[in-house]
Each structure stands twice: as structure tokens, then as C-alpha cells.
Amino acid sequence: MSVKVMIECNLAKGKIGDLDAFLSANVPIVRCFFGGRVISSFDEHSAVMMFDEDWHSISHHQKYMQFINNMASYSSLNRLCRLPQ
């Protein structure tokens, strides 16, 4: 059973440079992760980042989440985002 994951985050003010560095370091690793397809897009006008993911199974997604949590990339992304208004 395939799994669809969509994540939308609002970039904190003044963090565009940090986002560029984060994406340059992490997107190539994520795109090579087995069992999934991840597309990221950023709307500079609204400062909204969107991740659109398709995974072959729940297990593939769980392994991916464990991997990025171990790399601390998930918490790094959280520090770039702000809470919704």
C-alpha cells in the first residue's frame, strides 16, 4: 500500500539563506532514499515551503523518518519554520 505525505511549513522571517543551505545539504540525500519520491517547492512571496512525498509503503516512510531523525535534519527544518498564524 502506497503512502502520500504532504508537509507545508511557513518559513520564519529572515531564514531564506538558512533554508537554501539546508536544502542544498539534505535534498540530494532524501531524493536517493529507497522507497520514496520527494519533491520540495518554495514560494518566496508567501514564504511557504511544501514537501510532496510518495512512499511505496508505511514501512518505507517509517525508515525514512528514522533516518532523518537520526541525522537531526527534521529538527533543523523545524527551527527554520514558524508557527501558523
Protein backbone atom coordinates (compact mmCIF):
# COMPACT_ATOMS: atom_id res chain seq x y z
CA MET A 1 0.00 0.00 0.00
CA SER A 2 1.49 3.34 -1.03
CA VAL A 3 1.57 6.35 1.28
CA LYS A 4 1.16 10.04 0.38
CA VAL A 5 2.67 12.65 2.71
CA MET A 6 2.34 16.40 2.26
CA ILE A 7 4.06 18.85 4.59
CA GLU A 8 3.57 22.60 4.45
CA CYS A 9 5.66 24.90 6.59
CA ASN A 10 5.87 28.66 6.88
CA LEU A 11 9.45 29.89 6.81
CA ALA A 12 10.48 32.09 9.72
CA LYS A 13 11.39 35.67 8.79
CA GLY A 14 14.99 36.10 7.67
CA LYS A 15 15.65 32.37 7.19
CA ILE A 16 15.80 32.12 3.38
CA GLY A 17 19.60 31.79 3.38
CA ASP A 18 19.40 29.10 6.06
CA LEU A 19 16.73 27.28 4.03
CA ASP A 20 18.95 27.32 0.93
CA ALA A 21 21.83 25.81 2.91
CA PHE A 22 19.52 23.21 4.49
CA LEU A 23 18.07 22.15 1.12
CA SER A 24 21.50 22.01 -0.56
CA ALA A 25 22.76 19.71 2.19
CA ASN A 26 19.70 17.48 2.60
CA VAL A 27 17.65 17.22 -0.61
CA PRO A 28 20.21 15.09 -2.51
CA ILE A 29 20.28 12.59 0.39
CA VAL A 30 16.50 12.48 0.67
CA ARG A 31 15.97 12.03 -3.07
CA CYS A 32 18.24 8.97 -3.03
CA PHE A 33 16.41 7.33 -0.13
CA PHE A 34 14.97 3.96 -1.20
CA GLY A 35 11.21 3.58 -1.49
CA GLY A 36 10.11 7.14 -1.98
CA ARG A 37 9.84 10.21 -4.13
CA VAL A 38 10.15 13.64 -2.54
CA ILE A 39 9.53 16.96 -4.26
CA SER A 40 10.10 20.24 -2.46
CA SER A 41 8.96 23.67 -3.58
CA PHE A 42 9.22 27.12 -2.05
CA ASP A 43 7.00 30.13 -2.70
CA GLU A 44 9.23 33.09 -1.91
CA HIS A 45 6.32 35.58 -1.92
CA SER A 46 4.33 33.77 0.79
CA ALA A 47 7.41 32.14 2.44
CA VAL A 48 5.73 28.72 2.31
CA MET A 49 7.72 25.51 1.85
CA MET A 50 5.89 22.43 0.55
CA PHE A 51 7.14 18.85 0.60
CA ASP A 52 5.18 16.36 -1.51
CA GLU A 53 6.18 12.75 -0.81
CA ASP A 54 5.09 9.38 -2.20
CA TRP A 55 6.27 6.22 -0.44
CA HIS A 56 5.96 2.59 -1.53
CA SER A 57 4.72 1.61 1.94
CA ILE A 58 4.31 2.77 5.52
CA SER A 59 7.46 0.83 6.35
CA HIS A 60 9.49 2.78 3.76
CA HIS A 61 8.24 6.06 5.21
CA GLN A 62 8.98 4.97 8.78
CA LYS A 63 12.55 4.03 7.82
CA TYR A 64 12.95 7.41 6.15
CA MET A 65 11.62 9.24 9.24
CA GLN A 66 14.00 7.30 11.47
CA PHE A 67 16.89 8.15 9.14
CA ILE A 68 16.20 11.90 9.07
CA ASN A 69 15.59 11.98 12.83
CA ASN A 70 18.97 10.29 13.38
CA MET A 71 20.59 12.89 11.08
CA ALA A 72 18.80 15.67 13.02
CA SER A 73 17.63 17.14 9.71
CA TYR A 74 13.98 17.07 10.79
CA SER A 75 14.69 19.18 13.89
CA SER A 76 16.87 21.50 11.78
CA LEU A 77 13.94 22.08 9.42
CA ASN A 78 11.63 22.78 12.37
CA ARG A 79 13.96 25.57 13.54
CA LEU A 80 13.54 27.29 10.15
CA CYS A 81 9.75 27.31 10.36
CA ARG A 82 7.33 29.48 12.31
CA LEU A 83 4.06 28.52 13.89
CA PRO A 84 0.93 29.14 11.78
CA GLN A 85 -0.88 32.42 12.46
